[in-house]
XYZ file of C-alpha atoms in Angstrom:
739
model
C -42.391 13.419 6.511
C -41.155 9.805 6.768
C -37.640 9.722 5.353
C -36.324 6.156 4.938
C -33.346 4.520 3.265
C -33.744 1.210 1.417
C -31.483 -1.045 -0.650
C -33.109 -2.695 -3.681
C -31.929 -4.965 -6.491
C -31.884 -3.501 -10.009
C -32.507 -5.692 -13.039
C -31.432 -4.742 -16.564
C -28.192 -2.846 -15.891
C -25.318 -3.879 -18.157
C -22.811 -1.002 -18.073
C -21.786 2.194 -16.338
C -24.150 4.298 -18.437
C -27.042 2.054 -17.351
C -26.103 2.721 -13.738
C -25.998 6.456 -14.443
C -29.412 6.321 -16.122
C -30.965 4.423 -13.200
C -29.412 6.816 -10.704
C -30.609 9.912 -12.580
C -34.143 8.581 -13.097
C -34.540 7.712 -9.418
C -32.785 10.797 -8.054
C -35.014 13.121 -10.087
C -38.274 11.412 -9.119
C -40.590 13.272 -6.760
C -40.061 12.288 -3.135
C -36.575 10.843 -3.654
C -33.800 12.651 -1.781
C -30.864 10.598 -3.056
C -30.058 7.495 -5.083
C -26.735 5.659 -5.188
C -26.265 2.746 -7.610
C -23.824 -0.102 -6.939
C -23.198 -1.632 -10.377
C -20.932 -4.385 -8.996
C -23.840 -6.074 -7.172
C -26.704 -4.556 -9.221
C -28.269 -2.694 -6.321
C -29.307 0.838 -5.441
C -29.575 2.642 -2.107
C -32.498 5.066 -2.217
C -33.343 7.654 0.431
C -36.940 8.745 -0.036
C -40.055 10.089 1.660
C -42.335 7.078 2.139
C -45.367 9.375 2.237
C -44.675 10.564 -1.321
C -43.344 7.479 -3.122
C -42.231 3.874 -2.692
C -40.885 0.752 -4.354
C -43.860 0.230 -6.684
C -43.828 3.838 -7.975
C -40.096 3.841 -8.579
C -40.194 0.400 -10.203
C -42.918 1.599 -12.577
C -40.830 4.634 -13.505
C -37.711 2.524 -14.164
C -39.574 -0.052 -16.254
C -40.293 2.663 -18.820
C -36.525 2.901 -19.360
C -35.992 -0.869 -19.488
C -35.009 -1.533 -15.873
C -36.828 -2.864 -12.810
C -36.569 -2.777 -9.013
C -37.063 -5.605 -6.535
C -36.807 -6.001 -2.776
C -33.342 -7.259 -1.882
C -32.907 -10.548 -0.047
C -29.301 -10.389 1.169
C -29.509 -13.709 2.960
C -30.439 -15.645 -0.172
C -26.855 -16.030 -1.392
C -27.504 -19.156 -3.480
C -30.336 -17.526 -5.430
C -28.200 -14.502 -6.242
C -25.250 -16.677 -7.263
C -27.490 -18.758 -9.525
C -28.889 -15.607 -11.145
C -25.394 -14.246 -11.778
C -24.205 -17.578 -13.183
C -27.237 -17.712 -15.484
C -26.575 -14.182 -16.784
C -22.891 -14.974 -17.342
C -23.765 -18.231 -19.121
C -26.249 -16.397 -21.375
C -23.613 -13.847 -22.376
C -21.076 -16.601 -22.997
C -23.475 -18.534 -25.216
C -24.404 -15.421 -27.177
C -20.749 -14.657 -27.837
C -19.928 -18.246 -28.872
C -22.909 -18.574 -31.238
C -22.243 -15.106 -32.633
C -18.564 -15.981 -33.239
C -19.488 -19.262 -34.981
C -21.822 -17.432 -37.381
C -19.490 -14.455 -37.844
C -16.382 -16.409 -38.855
C -17.690 -17.552 -42.293
C -19.215 -14.100 -42.865
C -15.827 -12.528 -42.224
C -14.062 -14.986 -44.574
C -16.596 -14.380 -47.357
C -16.569 -10.600 -46.867
C -12.773 -10.307 -46.940
C -11.730 -12.967 -49.462
C -14.712 -14.332 -51.419
C -17.034 -11.348 -51.749
C -17.543 -12.074 -55.496
C -18.282 -15.785 -55.059
C -21.702 -17.007 -56.268
C -24.470 -16.228 -53.788
C -21.890 -14.717 -51.376
C -24.172 -11.801 -50.434
C -27.118 -14.124 -49.759
C -25.023 -16.495 -47.641
C -23.623 -13.610 -45.594
C -27.099 -12.131 -45.174
C -28.543 -15.411 -43.843
C -25.648 -15.860 -41.365
C -25.627 -12.210 -40.217
C -29.393 -11.962 -39.651
C -29.418 -14.024 -36.366
C -26.288 -12.227 -35.149
C -28.127 -8.903 -35.446
C -31.634 -9.959 -34.409
C -30.888 -12.608 -31.764
C -27.361 -12.330 -30.316
C -27.238 -8.538 -30.632
C -30.885 -7.711 -29.966
C -30.200 -6.185 -26.534
C -28.115 -3.412 -28.105
C -31.067 -2.340 -30.230
C -33.626 -2.695 -27.427
C -31.570 -0.620 -24.973
C -30.714 1.944 -27.652
C -34.418 2.357 -28.461
C -35.371 2.774 -24.795
C -32.583 5.293 -24.254
C -33.674 7.193 -27.354
C -37.178 7.372 -25.873
C -35.622 9.196 -22.903
C -33.381 11.373 -25.113
C -30.261 9.507 -23.992
C -27.391 7.849 -25.849
C -24.661 5.377 -24.890
C -22.450 2.615 -26.257
C -25.564 0.637 -27.185
C -26.747 3.537 -29.339
C -23.447 3.628 -31.214
C -23.501 -0.127 -31.767
C -27.148 -0.119 -32.860
C -26.773 2.833 -35.231
C -23.526 1.622 -36.812
C -24.366 -2.071 -37.218
C -28.007 -1.365 -38.060
C -27.018 1.047 -40.834
C -24.431 -1.354 -42.246
C -26.893 -4.260 -42.176
C -29.834 -2.368 -43.700
C -27.638 -0.817 -46.412
C -26.246 -4.285 -47.207
C -29.748 -5.743 -47.198
C -30.899 -3.158 -49.731
C -27.908 -3.809 -52.003
C -28.498 -7.565 -51.780
C -32.142 -7.350 -52.854
C -31.775 -4.374 -55.217
C -28.190 -4.397 -56.565
C -29.288 -2.720 -59.797
C -30.222 0.527 -58.076
C -26.615 1.620 -57.463
C -25.225 -0.130 -60.562
C -27.510 1.944 -62.787
C -26.166 5.067 -61.112
C -22.489 4.203 -61.482
C -21.840 2.765 -58.014
C -20.951 -0.790 -57.022
C -23.469 -2.198 -54.485
C -21.046 -3.044 -51.655
C -22.312 -4.998 -48.663
C -21.041 -4.702 -45.080
C -22.405 -7.831 -43.430
C -18.951 -8.753 -42.097
C -18.591 -5.339 -40.453
C -21.973 -5.616 -38.710
C -21.387 -9.214 -37.562
C -17.796 -8.662 -36.379
C -18.757 -5.545 -34.409
C -21.600 -7.335 -32.583
C -19.337 -10.322 -31.810
C -16.460 -8.232 -30.488
C -18.738 -6.076 -28.340
C -20.353 -9.240 -26.933
C -16.871 -10.500 -26.036
C -16.168 -7.237 -24.231
C -19.491 -7.467 -22.356
C -18.784 -11.061 -21.331
C -15.358 -10.125 -19.949
C -16.860 -7.105 -18.178
C -19.639 -9.191 -16.606
C -17.175 -11.869 -15.530
C -14.967 -9.281 -13.840
C -17.949 -7.535 -12.266
C -19.379 -10.762 -10.838
C -16.119 -11.300 -8.960
C -16.416 -7.958 -7.153
C -19.300 -9.365 -5.106
C -17.282 -12.422 -4.007
C -16.010 -10.564 -0.939
C -19.581 -9.959 0.234
C -20.552 -13.587 -0.351
C -17.540 -14.787 1.623
C -18.255 -12.332 4.428
C -21.790 -13.696 4.635
C -20.317 -17.188 4.749
C -18.427 -16.338 7.957
C -21.699 -16.134 9.894
C -22.258 -19.239 12.088
C -25.411 -21.128 11.151
C -26.514 -21.996 14.692
C -26.174 -20.889 18.300
C -26.363 -22.792 21.608
C -28.674 -20.823 23.920
C -30.344 -21.231 27.310
C -34.143 -20.951 27.057
C -36.303 -21.557 30.166
C -33.353 -23.285 31.810
C -32.816 -25.684 28.903
C -29.811 -25.694 26.561
C -30.864 -25.874 22.914
C -29.369 -25.231 19.459
C -31.275 -22.734 17.310
C -30.585 -21.047 13.933
C -28.470 -17.946 14.431
C -31.159 -15.738 12.865
C -33.512 -16.790 15.696
C -31.230 -15.392 18.407
C -32.738 -12.300 20.017
C -31.220 -9.690 22.366
C -31.256 -11.025 25.924
C -30.628 -14.671 25.046
C -27.847 -16.322 27.046
C -25.473 -17.971 24.577
C -22.956 -20.736 25.363
C -19.647 -20.912 23.448
C -17.203 -23.823 23.700
C -13.491 -23.915 22.741
C -12.867 -23.677 18.991
C -16.374 -22.418 18.183
C -17.379 -19.208 16.437
C -19.251 -16.666 18.512
C -22.740 -16.409 16.919
C -23.653 -12.759 17.633
C -22.337 -9.680 19.446
C -22.765 -9.415 23.212
C -21.215 -9.166 26.696
C -19.452 -12.028 28.493
C -21.289 -13.215 31.637
C -19.386 -16.229 32.946
C -16.016 -17.780 32.216
C -12.732 -16.631 30.693
C -11.489 -17.114 27.159
C -8.886 -16.181 24.588
C -10.610 -14.899 21.461
C -9.116 -14.713 17.975
C -10.364 -11.276 16.887
C -8.207 -11.019 13.774
C -11.386 -10.665 11.708
C -11.994 -7.305 13.421
C -8.560 -6.057 14.503
C -6.307 -7.816 11.993
C -4.005 -8.823 14.849
C -2.871 -12.431 15.096
C -2.483 -12.323 18.897
C -5.609 -13.597 20.739
C -7.358 -11.312 23.221
C -8.221 -12.317 26.766
C -11.911 -11.902 27.648
C -13.343 -11.800 31.170
C -16.881 -11.182 32.531
C -18.076 -7.755 31.431
C -15.981 -7.687 28.237
C -17.585 -7.358 24.813
C -17.444 -10.277 22.384
C -18.009 -10.020 18.626
C -19.990 -12.338 16.396
C -18.031 -14.578 13.981
C -14.770 -14.233 15.943
C -13.306 -17.531 17.176
C -13.032 -18.778 20.729
C -9.570 -20.298 21.147
C -9.539 -21.613 24.700
C -12.068 -21.710 27.549
C -15.865 -22.010 27.649
C -18.089 -19.079 28.511
C -21.608 -17.714 28.509
C -22.549 -14.311 27.161
C -25.709 -12.265 26.748
C -26.718 -11.506 23.147
C -27.006 -7.767 22.462
C -26.621 -7.078 18.733
C -28.104 -9.621 16.337
C -28.965 -9.848 12.645
C -28.133 -6.697 10.716
C -26.802 -5.006 13.872
C -23.767 -7.284 14.347
C -20.235 -6.162 13.561
C -20.055 -8.632 10.650
C -23.275 -7.252 9.150
C -21.859 -3.747 9.506
C -18.656 -4.804 7.696
C -20.775 -6.288 4.868
C -22.724 -3.038 4.614
C -19.514 -0.986 4.608
C -18.070 -3.101 1.784
C -21.258 -2.772 -0.273
C -21.370 1.005 0.194
C -17.678 1.341 -0.611
C -18.121 -0.693 -3.799
C -20.951 1.571 -4.847
C -18.766 4.656 -4.435
C -16.437 3.620 -7.274
C -16.589 5.065 -10.769
C -15.045 2.924 -13.503
C -13.140 4.150 -16.533
C -15.964 2.839 -18.727
C -18.149 5.646 -17.364
C -15.859 8.107 -19.146
C -16.349 6.166 -22.389
C -20.118 6.336 -21.965
C -19.991 10.074 -21.269
C -18.029 10.527 -24.485
C -20.501 8.283 -26.289
C -23.384 10.357 -24.945
C -22.010 13.387 -26.811
C -20.497 11.531 -29.736
C -23.643 9.641 -30.830
C -25.955 12.639 -31.311
C -23.173 14.483 -33.138
C -22.602 11.541 -35.526
C -26.320 11.181 -36.238
C -26.689 14.923 -36.841
C -23.696 14.877 -39.214
C -25.166 11.908 -41.121
C -28.582 13.627 -41.401
C -27.056 16.982 -42.315
C -24.827 15.304 -44.909
C -27.805 13.497 -46.434
C -29.821 16.739 -46.695
C -26.940 18.794 -48.118
C -26.001 16.151 -50.702
C -29.617 15.542 -51.682
C -30.219 19.263 -52.239
C -26.903 20.551 -53.583
C -25.037 17.433 -54.759
C -24.383 16.573 -58.410
C -26.562 13.940 -60.094
C -27.447 11.385 -58.877
C -27.690 13.496 -55.700
C -29.877 11.033 -53.785
C -27.352 8.232 -54.344
C -24.514 10.434 -53.120
C -26.624 11.362 -50.121
C -27.206 7.687 -49.238
C -23.544 6.708 -49.749
C -22.149 9.567 -47.647
C -24.603 9.164 -44.766
C -24.008 5.399 -44.600
C -20.214 5.975 -44.756
C -20.490 8.362 -41.795
C -22.480 5.854 -39.725
C -20.137 2.960 -40.601
C -16.891 4.793 -39.845
C -18.405 6.001 -36.548
C -19.190 2.464 -35.366
C -17.473 1.938 -32.000
C -15.752 -1.406 -32.499
C -12.404 -0.063 -31.248
C -14.169 1.785 -28.444
C -15.550 -1.490 -27.143
C -12.090 -3.086 -27.303
C -10.176 -0.203 -25.701
C -10.625 -1.270 -22.070
C -10.818 -5.111 -22.203
C -7.783 -5.597 -24.473
C -5.508 -3.385 -22.366
C -6.849 -5.012 -19.226
C -6.221 -8.540 -20.511
C -2.612 -7.702 -21.406
C -2.147 -5.870 -18.096
C -3.516 -8.874 -16.195
C -1.104 -11.193 -18.002
C 1.828 -8.881 -17.355
C 0.867 -8.608 -13.701
C 0.601 -12.388 -13.325
C 4.139 -12.717 -14.672
C 5.269 -10.256 -12.002
C 3.333 -11.925 -9.170
C 0.560 -9.313 -9.241
C -3.111 -9.980 -9.931
C -5.132 -7.085 -11.388
C -8.863 -7.668 -11.025
C -10.386 -4.964 -13.227
C -10.073 -1.453 -14.598
C -12.077 0.170 -11.810
C -9.913 2.480 -9.709
C -6.868 1.792 -11.911
C -7.588 5.040 -13.717
C -6.485 6.805 -10.519
C -3.291 4.782 -10.046
C -1.002 7.367 -11.594
C -2.627 10.037 -9.413
C -2.101 8.163 -6.136
C -0.423 10.519 -3.679
C -1.137 8.695 -0.409
C -0.632 5.057 0.515
C -2.042 3.537 3.703
C -0.415 0.309 4.934
C -1.994 -2.131 7.356
C 0.573 -3.334 9.902
C -0.086 -7.021 10.463
C 0.576 -9.171 7.408
C 1.613 -6.206 5.288
C 4.504 -4.484 7.051
C 4.958 -7.468 9.351
C 5.080 -11.215 8.675
C 1.604 -11.709 10.141
C 2.283 -14.329 12.816
C 4.112 -14.232 16.176
C 7.758 -15.290 16.223
C 10.431 -15.569 18.894
C 12.773 -12.693 18.114
C 15.046 -12.521 21.198
C 16.338 -14.937 23.812
C 17.838 -14.289 27.254
C 19.134 -17.089 29.493
C 19.991 -17.229 33.174
C 20.588 -20.999 33.401
C 24.390 -21.034 33.455
C 24.686 -23.487 30.583
C 21.637 -25.700 31.203
C 19.610 -24.234 28.319
C 19.442 -27.428 26.271
C 17.663 -29.567 28.861
C 15.203 -26.765 29.709
C 14.512 -26.101 26.027
C 13.700 -29.794 25.448
C 11.153 -29.782 28.271
C 9.717 -26.452 27.097
C 9.364 -27.740 23.524
C 7.407 -30.787 24.691
C 5.150 -28.688 26.937
C 4.406 -25.919 24.423
C 3.647 -28.472 21.711
C 0.616 -29.423 23.829
C -0.585 -25.813 23.925
C -2.837 -24.327 21.237
C -1.927 -20.758 22.145
C -0.265 -18.725 19.309
C 2.598 -17.739 21.638
C 3.203 -21.393 22.476
C 3.200 -22.309 18.786
C 5.710 -19.533 18.108
C 8.015 -21.007 20.771
C 7.622 -24.494 19.254
C 8.604 -23.190 15.810
C 11.614 -21.377 17.278
C 12.944 -24.320 19.271
C 12.314 -26.782 16.436
C 14.254 -24.553 14.041
C 17.169 -24.620 16.502
C 17.211 -28.417 16.310
C 15.976 -28.896 19.881
C 14.716 -32.381 20.697
C 11.620 -32.703 22.935
C 12.103 -34.176 26.399
C 9.475 -36.154 28.272
C 7.358 -34.333 30.856
C 5.117 -35.885 33.502
C 2.198 -33.439 33.584
C 0.860 -30.415 31.694
C -1.723 -27.739 32.506
C -2.830 -24.674 30.553
C -3.621 -21.618 32.671
C -5.998 -19.351 30.731
C -4.703 -15.811 30.385
C -1.395 -16.570 32.063
C 0.571 -19.396 30.405
C 1.300 -23.054 31.164
C 2.720 -25.237 33.936
C 4.358 -28.642 33.596
C 6.375 -31.035 35.729
C 9.296 -33.393 35.342
C 9.877 -35.559 38.411
C 9.622 -33.339 41.497
C 10.373 -30.154 39.592
C 7.600 -27.734 38.615
C 8.046 -25.464 35.605
C 6.111 -22.357 34.564
C 6.080 -20.585 31.176
C 4.081 -17.409 30.791
C 3.753 -13.748 31.690
C 4.956 -11.949 34.800
C 1.495 -12.248 36.431
C 1.766 -16.042 36.352
C 5.153 -15.941 38.057
C 4.073 -13.397 40.676
C 0.962 -15.427 41.554
C 3.231 -18.405 42.212
C 5.821 -16.388 44.179
C 8.539 -16.972 41.594
C 11.658 -14.814 41.872
C 12.575 -12.918 38.678
C 16.257 -11.886 38.466
C 16.932 -8.189 37.787
C 18.607 -9.111 34.499
C 15.410 -10.697 33.180
C 13.201 -7.899 34.534
C 15.320 -5.288 32.734
C 15.247 -7.244 29.482
C 11.482 -7.755 29.752
C 10.933 -4.003 30.125
C 13.075 -3.386 27.037
C 11.073 -5.969 25.093
C 7.816 -4.248 26.044
C 9.184 -0.888 24.907
C 9.865 -2.482 21.522
C 6.274 -3.710 21.327
C 7.210 -7.332 22.059
C 5.606 -9.831 24.456
C 7.965 -11.243 27.136
C 7.536 -14.931 28.091
C 9.275 -16.092 31.292
C 10.298 -19.705 31.965
C 10.898 -20.708 35.581
C 12.274 -23.777 37.350
C 10.963 -24.230 40.869
C 10.812 -20.780 42.429
C 13.141 -18.875 40.077
C 12.856 -17.537 36.496
C 15.716 -18.889 34.381
C 14.855 -17.902 30.795
C 13.142 -15.105 28.905
C 11.828 -15.106 25.321
C 10.532 -12.117 23.322
C 7.641 -12.899 20.990
C 6.415 -10.445 18.371
C 5.147 -10.115 14.829
C 8.408 -9.457 12.978
C 8.786 -6.598 10.491
C 9.308 -7.831 6.931
C 12.950 -7.637 5.880
C 12.396 -5.199 3.024
C 9.608 -3.163 4.653
C 11.731 -0.133 5.563
C 13.396 -0.119 2.143
C 10.013 -0.314 0.383
C 8.610 2.542 2.471
C 11.673 4.604 1.566
C 11.044 3.926 -2.150
C 7.417 4.959 -1.764
C 8.472 8.263 -0.238
C 10.926 8.840 -3.088
C 7.992 8.376 -5.492
C 6.342 11.309 -3.729
C 3.848 9.170 -1.821
C 2.649 10.096 1.653
C 2.824 6.873 3.723
C 0.462 6.064 6.617
C 0.027 2.968 8.804
C -3.156 1.552 10.355
C -3.272 -1.223 12.946
C -5.643 -2.766 15.444
C -2.668 -3.261 17.779
C -1.906 -1.049 20.804
C -0.280 2.337 20.446
C 3.140 1.325 21.810
C 3.529 -1.577 19.376
C 2.250 0.639 16.549
C 4.791 3.330 17.448
C 7.686 0.865 17.464
C 6.746 -0.729 14.119
C 6.139 2.643 12.449
C 9.551 3.896 13.598
C 11.283 0.752 12.350
C 9.519 1.048 8.984
C 10.179 4.784 8.684
C 6.501 5.800 8.758
C 5.621 9.096 10.435
C 1.824 8.875 10.523
C 0.011 5.958 12.138
C -3.253 5.056 13.870
C -3.461 2.359 16.567
C -6.456 0.418 17.950
C -8.150 0.717 14.548
C -11.274 -1.377 13.831
C -12.994 -1.704 10.415
C -15.137 1.405 10.952
C -12.235 3.585 11.973
C -10.033 2.286 9.130
C -12.804 3.115 6.667
C -13.326 6.542 8.249
C -9.595 7.217 8.038
C -9.610 6.485 4.290
C -12.701 8.686 3.850
C -10.993 11.463 5.805
C -7.933 11.370 3.560
C -10.144 11.418 0.469
C -12.160 14.333 1.855
C -8.880 16.203 2.264
C -8.294 15.796 -1.470
C -5.941 12.821 -1.265
C -5.988 10.014 -3.837
C -5.524 6.960 -1.644
C -4.177 3.436 -2.090
C -4.911 1.046 0.784
C -2.823 -2.092 1.396
C -4.074 -4.824 3.727
C -4.583 -8.537 4.222
C -7.362 -9.073 6.750
C -11.139 -9.245 6.871
C -11.038 -6.073 8.952
C -9.298 -4.308 6.062
C -11.959 -5.160 3.445
C -14.168 -2.035 3.842
C -11.120 0.248 3.645
C -9.683 -1.725 0.704
C -12.961 -1.388 -1.159
C -13.425 2.303 -0.349
C -9.885 3.343 -1.304
C -9.258 4.664 -4.794
C -6.939 1.683 -5.232
C -7.204 -1.392 -2.978
C -4.149 -3.670 -2.787
C -4.344 -6.992 -0.916
C -1.414 -9.107 0.197
C -1.990 -12.603 -1.211
C -0.838 -14.167 2.051
C -3.961 -12.752 3.730
C -7.639 -13.678 3.772
C -9.715 -14.462 0.689
C -12.106 -11.670 1.619
C -9.368 -9.047 1.614
C -8.247 -10.342 -1.780
C -11.794 -10.235 -3.172
C -12.322 -6.686 -1.808
C -9.249 -5.329 -3.537
C -8.409 -4.179 -7.046
C -4.905 -5.665 -6.982
C -3.472 -8.679 -5.172
C 0.226 -9.221 -4.391
C 0.416 -13.003 -4.796
C 3.360 -13.836 -2.498
C 2.942 -10.947 -0.070
C 6.164 -9.214 -1.189
C 5.789 -5.599 -0.038
C 8.182 -4.391 -2.758
C 5.605 -5.542 -5.313
C 3.274 -2.777 -4.111
C 5.455 -0.252 -5.922
C 5.588 -2.456 -9.016
C 1.794 -2.806 -8.863
C 1.327 0.965 -8.768
C 3.606 1.396 -11.766
C 1.908 -1.430 -13.674
C -1.513 0.010 -12.873
C -0.449 3.384 -14.159
C 0.903 1.833 -17.368
C -2.310 -0.149 -17.875
C -4.495 2.928 -17.507
C -2.141 4.871 -19.751
C -2.620 2.169 -22.395
C -6.414 2.311 -22.018
C -6.361 6.061 -22.558
C -4.125 5.654 -25.596
C -6.577 3.070 -26.912
C -9.467 5.469 -26.441
C -7.499 8.062 -28.386
C -6.929 5.633 -31.271
C -10.565 4.570 -31.105
C -11.741 8.149 -31.556
C -9.056 9.617 -33.817
C -10.252 7.630 -36.852
C -13.788 8.789 -36.215
C -12.833 12.423 -35.659
C -10.720 12.589 -38.838
C -12.739 10.100 -40.902
C -16.281 11.362 -40.314
C -15.797 14.704 -42.117
C -14.138 12.868 -45.046
C -16.967 10.318 -45.095
C -19.445 13.198 -45.152
C -17.764 14.439 -48.339
C -15.908 17.512 -47.060
C -13.060 16.893 -49.568
C -15.349 16.466 -52.602
C -15.678 20.189 -53.513
C -11.859 20.551 -53.526
C -10.551 17.191 -54.792
C -13.562 15.365 -56.195
C -12.842 12.585 -53.678
C -15.716 10.765 -51.967
C -14.993 8.088 -49.377
C -16.175 4.665 -50.431
C -18.188 2.928 -47.662
C -15.815 -0.021 -48.055
C -12.879 2.230 -47.141
C -14.948 3.555 -44.224
C -15.283 -0.021 -42.994
C -11.539 -0.569 -43.485
C -10.727 2.565 -41.474
C -13.016 1.365 -38.714
C -11.267 -2.034 -38.737
C -7.827 -0.407 -38.736
C -8.723 1.542 -35.612
C -9.429 -1.791 -33.911
C -6.079 -3.167 -35.093
C -4.373 -0.072 -33.666
C -6.070 -0.575 -30.309
C -5.101 -4.246 -30.092
C -1.512 -3.567 -31.213
C -1.124 -0.794 -28.664
C -2.405 -3.076 -25.899
C 0.137 -5.753 -26.841
C 2.973 -3.217 -26.459
C 2.267 -3.194 -22.725
C 3.346 -6.823 -22.519
C 6.948 -5.971 -23.420
C 7.458 -2.947 -21.163
C 9.917 -3.308 -18.274
C 8.179 -2.551 -14.985
C 9.896 -2.998 -11.631
C 10.109 -1.374 -8.214
């Protein structure tokens, strides 16, 4: 048995129920062990026995249901973007043309229904709305019916189709009902308005969904396009996808590392924030591992390529993000599950009502049968159901923007009020995200100013993050730079510079020891204390003696501890993840008031930690700001990105805190909960009219009161449910939400 796992593109999916249909069809096919659909990027991961089935068999099976499979070309980003843009443009055009045709139909139907030729004008305008702009609803509904399935498309097709056909009959044969004592009402405006509003909802849904794949596109964009390698003794530039394991690769200062491997020659400081999230560069020496797409800050080196193509760390992060996206279930899936039960019930009621009225109803029984069955189908039409999610989401998005919070979509928000665990990334979330000088110790006996001026001039020539932190600190103090005669950067140690005959050093203790510099006990003691606090000590020496000590660290945000305290009061269990060392992690977690933390965390381990919490029954919110956080942000039930972080973290999240204010995390959770609450209320209003109106439309009150619901009133009830949904969504805009 040859069990393989493949990822393929799926064409034809438009909603959560489509994804469920595709998944069920594939999962139940002979030879398939599992199928997992990712609606956000229209793909499916299938594990199957290649001896029993394959792509062509599964594609043939899906085509019967209106979908298709194709081999997935992940590298062809432009082609995929163009396809998405084309689909979005098509939906936009359909909505616009439908709205243009619907507007006069609505005006005629509501205010000028008795005008000359009104019915014929409305019929002509509604016909293209039904047959052209709304044709997909009918096509999908028919294909689902062929597989004994029902969804939102079925509701739309049945409701609008019934209204249109009934109106068509009354337009061509108005005398039929008039002769039997009934006015031949038409419902063109109902059919046209429903199609237009549902198209608007689909356009908004597609637009939101297309953005969920932005993180993957941007991750792919991080990959260098070329690599400088040594082949047969010659140095040559080749496309990065041509690099093979064993190639010797050359990397110069400021360049991205093309692939993963092991350093052979040279020493460098590598910015690994993409992987670890930490702003401090990491020293690399021969024998150390280097990671593709990280940035070489200082020093040139050679390394041997080991993991290339889909085996690199970046490729693994992309795969993790894709898989995490596919694990989400949106709130619309619940609507489709309800629709799957609701549609057959409505149709059965309409058929049963027609039969009962035709057999037992008073004369003209057939007319009563037609009127009641059409009333049932019209009042059941899911206009409000299609508006329930997008209207609440639009208001929630606007409210969030006012509060400095961006809400991307409804996915995962349904779990916001159930969040019981929040996981905070350290760097950029709990901390400011860049190194700063936090403490200062002097041993110069009053000569600080002259030394600071020289140090400012020297460090301004350094590109090292620690040097830049010192420059920012001294500049903020108002220090003026003083002229120096020479400058030299010592990789992995610090810098040296001269003024006249004096030689100055600024760096770590190793640099001073190598140059036989004496470090006073006072500075040694302070340096040890700094290290215990998770800070980096930087010594400054004049001649053979250390005279100054600076502590550099990533400072905790001012309101971090207070925000963590508020989270705990909300009943949330707070965790911290960081790629930093354990001692620094311990210090920051203590300062923030967090009991549980994990240090030395890379993207895989962060993702595994989230999975572990979820496996333990926790409903998890993840907060981060780095590329390394994106898989965990995407996997979490609710992903929250700090807007001060990377674009990829923002694109991988459900919510973005625009200005990086940690207190807004609490506000975001509350706003998310209120938004989902509104969506659920909308779904209630969308269904309550159907649940109470359908029996009345079927004529249940007629034996007792002689009352029979007019199809026009059925249409009004359906419209009123939509008004209720929109009004309820607007209430969210005026609610007070704060941390």
